Amino acid sequence: MTSRSRSGGRSARRALRSTLDVTMQPALRRNIPLCEVMDGAQVETIDAASMDILENVGVHFRDPIAIEDWKSVGAKVVDETVYLDRGMVRELIATIPTEFTYHARNPAYNLPFGKDHSIFVPMTGAPYLRDLDDVRRNPTLDDLAMFHKLAHMSPALHSSAHHIVEPYDHPISQRHLRITYSSMKYSDKTFMGMTTSPKNAEDVMDMCAILFGESFMESHAVTTGNCNGNSPLVWDETMLGAMRAFCKRNQPVLCSPFVLGGANTPASVPATVAQLNAEALSALSYTQIIRRGCPAIYGHYLSTVSMKSGAPMAGTPEISLMNFMIGQMARYYDVPWRTSNTLGGAKTFDAQAGYESASTLSAVLHAGANYIWHSAGWNEAGMHCSVAKFIVDAEQCAMGYKMAEGPKWGDFDTAVAAVPDIGPGGHYLGHPHTQENFQSAFFMPELFDNNSIEQWAAEGSVEITERALQRARFLLGEYQEPKLDEAKDEELLAYIARREREIPARDELNQSY
Amino acid sequence: MTSRSRSGGRSARRALRSTLDVTMQPALRRNIPLCEVMDGAQVETIDAASMDILENVGVHFRDPIAIEDWKSVGAKVVDETVYLDRGMVRELIATIPTEFTYHARNPAYNLPFGKDHSIFVPMTGAPYLRDLDDVRRNPTLDDLAMFHKLAHMSPALHSSAHHIVEPYDHPISQRHLRITYSSMKYSDKTFMGMTTSPKNAEDVMDMCAILFGESFMESHAVTTGNCNGNSPLVWDETMLGAMRAFCKRNQPVLCSPFVLGGANTPASVPATVAQLNAEALSALSYTQIIRRGCPAIYGHYLSTVSMKSGAPMAGTPEISLMNFMIGQMARYYDVPWRTSNTLGGAKTFDAQAGYESASTLSAVLHAGANYIWHSAGWNEAGMHCSVAKFIVDAEQCAMGYKMAEGPKWGDFDTAVAAVPDIGPGGHYLGHPHTQENFQSAFFMPELFDNNSIEQWAAEGSVEITERALQRARFLLGEYQEPKLDEAKDEELLAYIARREREIPARDELNQSY
């Protein structure tokens, strides 16, 4: 590696800087057809199968408060099993908003959410990172801040998420405070709220109240929390408690069955969707018992399981098909939905990672997902977040964004008028229409190298991992902090200081995806 | 690299061998919705713009025979410019068959072609390969044979194509004979016919006549030839002569405008499609002047151009959008169509190659392409065919195949019946339905590693390139030649010997993609 290829040189940096625009793209408004692989009768077949499961098999709510809540609305409850009548389910989910605005601290970065809109949210929950030198190690709060800065600098990412990586240099029992502060401080985009315990979720709500105002939250979504189910058909106390903390403050949660297809679901794509759908409906229904009309998001974490090794797999055909089907079910119930994007099991940022991520990105866009989580950095089945992959994935989201917007017809007449100007055998590079439109007409990826092999070799034979790490270093050098209001910043820090005095420093891991 | 991880060990080889099934999958029958990004009016807008171009700008047919042919059907011709009246175009293309059977020498490998069917064809035309040791060098006839064997051993590939790599150890003027023989000999799947000159194309036709019989060819498609246009709006003598050689024998050609979007087309997605569509229509029309009712395929080679470097780009959003649109135009004219699959510009088999290939594979399946060329091995903008990538791409085609077949509902009732059997909190691994169906329910990629990093490290930290090369060595070790009929083999060899005496050994390159 020559220093020239590593740094790109002073003039190259200047050129990069002059074209750098980190303004966030608005929420994607999709304008391509949805890939709907089920006809109306098949959608109803899934619905009926899910309702049969809810009524006859039931769902375990392993939480005394939830059990009481279900009894209070007249559900049949036997021990921890709740039998959900289909009429009750339909009536409960009917009050979930079809769409809402997801607020950021920078109002210019507010996001219309639901229906034709999609947003890209980085990965979260990695216990390791591959860092700026591609070294795999445990992350720190500084590493987390780095990812929040990179999310801020990536125009197609709509959120700084929350614990992109787990900061191991801070006690786990207090970590949610520092994670939330980091999300709020280093970016003014939307962010996610930690749901690692009911108490932690309350802290997040209190910090949101400092940032946005208690009463504003009563009628505006300012964060999202994720609640994983334990498939098949179980919701636990931690997740249900966190769900209550969010819903009581009118903040949306993602109701996410955690599916390892074939291991905790039947070995069938439609039957897996039927079970997952039942699980999602049970949690979505519960959000409306907690607070009628509270926004909620149909979620899922979806992998299939290798019957050779038991390992989760991603980028497989069934993941695509299930995404198409889940999208149809969410639309059937008129509820916005979440999916996962760049899942994969590669250990390094090799071609496997590229295939897995691109296959999934394409599928979730054709599926019409609203909340496209894990959109940057995911590798090794979520065990690490890769800086290099984060950068490339973020550009892939920008490319997927442009694809999903559909073709642009605005300049069609003038563009076609160039054809007689040029005529057979000519070329268009000097034509005024080309000069005016080439920047916007065809996406030019920064991270893909399309030069000749001779040019590439002359520049040091740099593969994509190192190119992306160079880009990450450049972006971090250019990062400008979107300053928090000083009074709010002080109030947040005072809240954290108080809570860190109150909460014993413990280190058991209780992680949500 | 330990010898254990390299060879996989004797018992691992035995296990692999016991599950190895190289039977070709039938032509894919797609059962997912088409991604149609244009409404009916927009399709007609493109059609009208293309017809205006054909009538008013005209197309250069740089070939005296073609010019005479056009005059003979009453077209307006000025020098080499043919002005195609839209009525004449519509009337000519109306006789192109919507679908036909593409015959292989093994009748079990015949392919229904057109409409909902798709076939995967390997890349062709690479002047370099990355070999079994990932070394980049010029290929030989043995290397070509190796790729023909690998195509034969890949169930989702439907063809051995023709010159996957250029065999540099044989004079170029005679090369087409050896290439064609290699395609015919090492696989009994369908193959492509060389179109590097009119004479070469005649040789291919004669060799096909030996293999299939002269009169059989009169009513059956037994190969496909590619004819590239020179965008904008030029067809040259070489391609038109080769086209005549094929069409006269009733063999289909791909009519493929060679588009470098922004350089030889306007800087606009819909305007590029309008020009490309005009170009394809002009050649499709000419096939029907040569021989009324002859099968023909709407083709294209499609990249966009980086305005920074002039390099072709692949895996970009506009490539996907143009594929969706071209598919709509081909269906509007009721003609089967060809696309390119795994195009990309990476210099090695790195993550860039994975992203580019998977993005394109997904797009062309959603676009509903019939003839999915360049489906395995393509890298470095076509400058090399990578053995490793060939193997992984072939598996990706198998995965895309399964996705595009849509969900399987056959066992839905028994699969859903497993849910009450297992109940909340259980697991499905031991359930009879799982035991019976796990092999077919969820695709398990051979080339993706989904093990833990500890397991992966214990096995030698092998990235996907080396895993794929191991797989290639294994497949080549297991390869069994599908023997040619002895009399036909002798006749083919005698033909080649005679033609090699007749054709001067020359070495100018005249390559078709």
Coordinates of N, CA, C and O in Angstrom, one line a residue, chain A residues 10-67:
Chain A
R10 N -3.3 15.2 -1.4 CA -4.0 16.4 -0.9 C -5.0 16.9 -1.9 O -6.1 17.3 -1.5
S11 N -4.6 16.9 -3.2 CA -5.5 17.5 -4.2 C -6.8 16.6 -4.4 O -7.9 17.1 -4.5
A12 N -6.6 15.3 -4.2 CA -7.7 14.4 -4.3 C -8.7 14.6 -3.2 O -9.9 14.6 -3.3
R13 N -8.1 14.9 -2.0 CA -9.0 15.1 -0.8 C -9.7 16.4 -1.0 O -10.9 16.5 -0.7
R14 N -9.0 17.4 -1.6 CA -9.7 18.7 -1.8 C -10.9 18.5 -2.8 O -12.0 19.0 -2.6
A15 N -10.6 17.7 -3.8 CA -11.7 17.5 -4.8 C -12.9 16.7 -4.2 O -14.0 17.1 -4.4
L16 N -12.5 15.7 -3.4 CA -13.6 15.0 -2.7 C -14.4 15.9 -1.8 O -15.7 15.9 -1.8
R17 N -13.7 16.8 -1.1 CA -14.4 17.7 -0.2 C -15.3 18.7 -0.9 O -16.4 18.9 -0.5
S18 N -14.9 19.1 -2.1 CA -15.7 20.1 -2.8 C -17.0 19.5 -3.3 O -18.0 20.2 -3.6
T19 N -17.0 18.1 -3.5 CA -18.3 17.5 -4.0 C -19.0 16.8 -2.8 O -20.1 16.3 -3.1
L20 N -18.5 16.9 -1.6 CA -19.1 16.2 -0.5 C -20.4 16.9 -0.1 O -20.4 18.1 0.3
D21 N -21.5 16.2 -0.1 CA -22.8 16.7 0.4 C -23.4 15.6 1.2 O -23.8 14.5 0.8
V22 N -23.5 15.9 2.5 CA -24.0 14.9 3.5 C -25.4 15.1 3.8 O -26.0 14.5 4.7
T23 N -26.1 16.1 3.1 CA -27.5 16.3 3.4 C -28.3 15.0 3.3 O -28.2 14.3 2.3
M24 N -29.1 14.7 4.3 CA -29.9 13.5 4.3 C -30.9 13.5 3.1 O -31.6 14.6 2.9
Q25 N -31.1 12.4 2.4 CA -32.1 12.3 1.4 C -33.5 12.2 2.2 O -33.5 11.6 3.2
P26 N -34.5 12.7 1.7 CA -35.8 12.6 2.3 C -36.2 11.1 2.4 O -35.6 10.3 1.7
A27 N -37.2 10.7 3.2 CA -37.7 9.4 3.2 C -37.9 9.0 1.8 O -38.5 9.7 1.0
L28 N -37.5 7.8 1.4 CA -37.7 7.3 0.1 C -39.2 7.2 -0.2 O -40.0 6.6 0.7
R29 N -39.7 7.7 -1.3 CA -41.0 7.4 -1.7 C -41.0 6.4 -2.9 O -40.6 6.8 -4.0
R30 N -41.3 5.2 -2.7 CA -41.2 4.1 -3.7 C -42.1 4.4 -4.8 O -43.3 4.7 -4.6
N31 N -41.6 4.1 -6.0 CA -42.5 4.3 -7.2 C -42.3 3.2 -8.2 O -42.2 3.4 -9.4
I32 N -42.0 2.0 -7.7 CA -42.0 0.8 -8.5 C -43.1 -0.2 -8.0 O -43.5 -0.1 -6.8
P33 N -43.5 -1.1 -8.8 CA -44.6 -2.0 -8.4 C -44.1 -2.9 -7.2 O -43.0 -3.2 -7.1
L34 N -45.0 -3.2 -6.3 CA -44.8 -4.1 -5.2 C -44.7 -5.5 -5.8 O -45.4 -5.9 -6.7
C35 N -43.7 -6.3 -5.3 CA -43.7 -7.7 -5.7 C -44.6 -8.5 -4.7 O -44.3 -8.8 -3.6
E36 N -45.8 -8.8 -5.2 CA -46.8 -9.5 -4.4 C -47.0 -10.9 -5.0 O -47.5 -11.1 -6.1
V37 N -46.5 -11.9 -4.2 CA -46.4 -13.3 -4.8 C -47.6 -14.1 -4.4 O -47.8 -15.2 -4.7
M38 N -48.5 -13.5 -3.6 CA -49.8 -14.1 -3.2 C -50.9 -13.4 -3.8 O -51.0 -12.2 -3.9
D39 N -51.9 -14.2 -4.3 CA -53.2 -13.6 -4.7 C -54.1 -13.4 -3.4 O -53.7 -13.7 -2.3
G40 N -55.2 -12.7 -3.6 CA -56.0 -12.4 -2.5 C -56.4 -13.6 -1.7 O -56.5 -13.5 -0.4
A41 N -56.7 -14.7 -2.3 CA -57.1 -15.9 -1.6 C -56.0 -16.4 -0.7 O -56.2 -16.9 0.4
Q42 N -54.8 -16.3 -1.3 CA -53.6 -16.8 -0.5 C -53.4 -15.9 0.7 O -53.0 -16.4 1.8
V43 N -53.5 -14.6 0.6 CA -53.4 -13.7 1.7 C -54.4 -14.1 2.8 O -54.1 -14.2 4.0
E44 N -55.6 -14.4 2.3 CA -56.7 -14.8 3.3 C -56.4 -16.2 3.9 O -56.8 -16.5 5.1
T45 N -55.7 -17.1 3.1 CA -55.3 -18.4 3.7 C -54.3 -18.2 4.8 O -54.5 -18.8 5.9
I46 N -53.4 -17.3 4.6 CA -52.4 -17.0 5.7 C -53.1 -16.4 6.9 O -52.9 -16.8 8.0
D47 N -54.0 -15.4 6.6 CA -54.7 -14.7 7.7 C -55.5 -15.8 8.5 O -55.4 -15.8 9.7
A48 N -56.2 -16.6 7.8 CA -57.0 -17.6 8.5 C -56.2 -18.6 9.3 O -56.5 -18.9 10.5
A49 N -55.0 -19.0 8.8 CA -54.2 -19.9 9.5 C -53.6 -19.2 10.7 O -53.5 -19.8 11.8
S50 N -53.2 -18.0 10.6 CA -52.7 -17.2 11.8 C -53.8 -17.1 12.8 O -53.5 -17.2 14.0
M51 N -55.0 -16.7 12.4 CA -56.1 -16.5 13.4 C -56.4 -17.9 14.1 O -56.7 -17.9 15.3
D52 N -56.3 -19.0 13.3 CA -56.5 -20.3 14.0 C -55.5 -20.5 15.0 O -55.8 -21.1 16.1
I53 N -54.3 -20.2 14.7 CA -53.2 -20.4 15.7 C -53.4 -19.5 16.9 O -53.4 -20.0 18.1
L54 N -53.8 -18.3 16.7 CA -54.1 -17.4 17.8 C -55.2 -17.9 18.7 O -55.2 -17.8 19.9
E55 N -56.3 -18.4 18.1 CA -57.4 -18.8 18.8 C -57.2 -20.2 19.5 O -57.7 -20.4 20.6
N56 N -56.5 -21.1 18.8 CA -56.5 -22.5 19.3 C -55.2 -22.9 19.9 O -55.2 -23.8 20.8
V57 N -54.1 -22.4 19.5 CA -52.8 -22.7 20.1 C -52.5 -21.7 21.2 O -52.0 -22.0 22.2
G58 N -52.8 -20.4 20.8 CA -52.5 -19.4 21.8 C -51.1 -18.9 21.8 O -50.2 -19.5 21.2
V59 N -50.9 -17.9 22.6 CA -49.5 -17.2 22.7 C -49.2 -17.1 24.2 O -50.0 -16.7 25.0
H60 N -47.9 -17.4 24.5 CA -47.4 -17.2 25.8 C -47.0 -15.8 26.1 O -46.1 -15.3 25.4
F61 N -47.7 -15.1 27.0 CA -47.2 -13.8 27.5 C -46.6 -14.1 28.8 O -47.4 -14.2 29.8
R62 N -45.3 -14.2 28.9 CA -44.6 -14.5 30.2 C -44.4 -13.3 31.0 O -43.3 -12.9 31.3
D63 N -45.5 -12.7 31.5 CA -45.4 -11.4 32.1 C -46.7 -11.2 32.9 O -47.8 -11.1 32.2
P64 N -46.7 -11.1 34.2 CA -48.0 -11.0 35.0 C -48.8 -9.8 34.6 O -50.1 -9.9 34.5
I65 N -48.2 -8.7 34.3 CA -49.0 -7.5 33.9 C -49.7 -7.7 32.6 O -50.9 -7.4 32.5
A66 N -49.0 -8.2 31.7 CA -49.7 -8.5 30.4 C -50.8 -9.4 30.5 O -51.9 -9.3 29.9
I67 N -50.6 -10.5 31.3 CA -51.7 -11.4 31.6 C -52.9 -10.7 32.1 O -54.1 -10.9 31.7

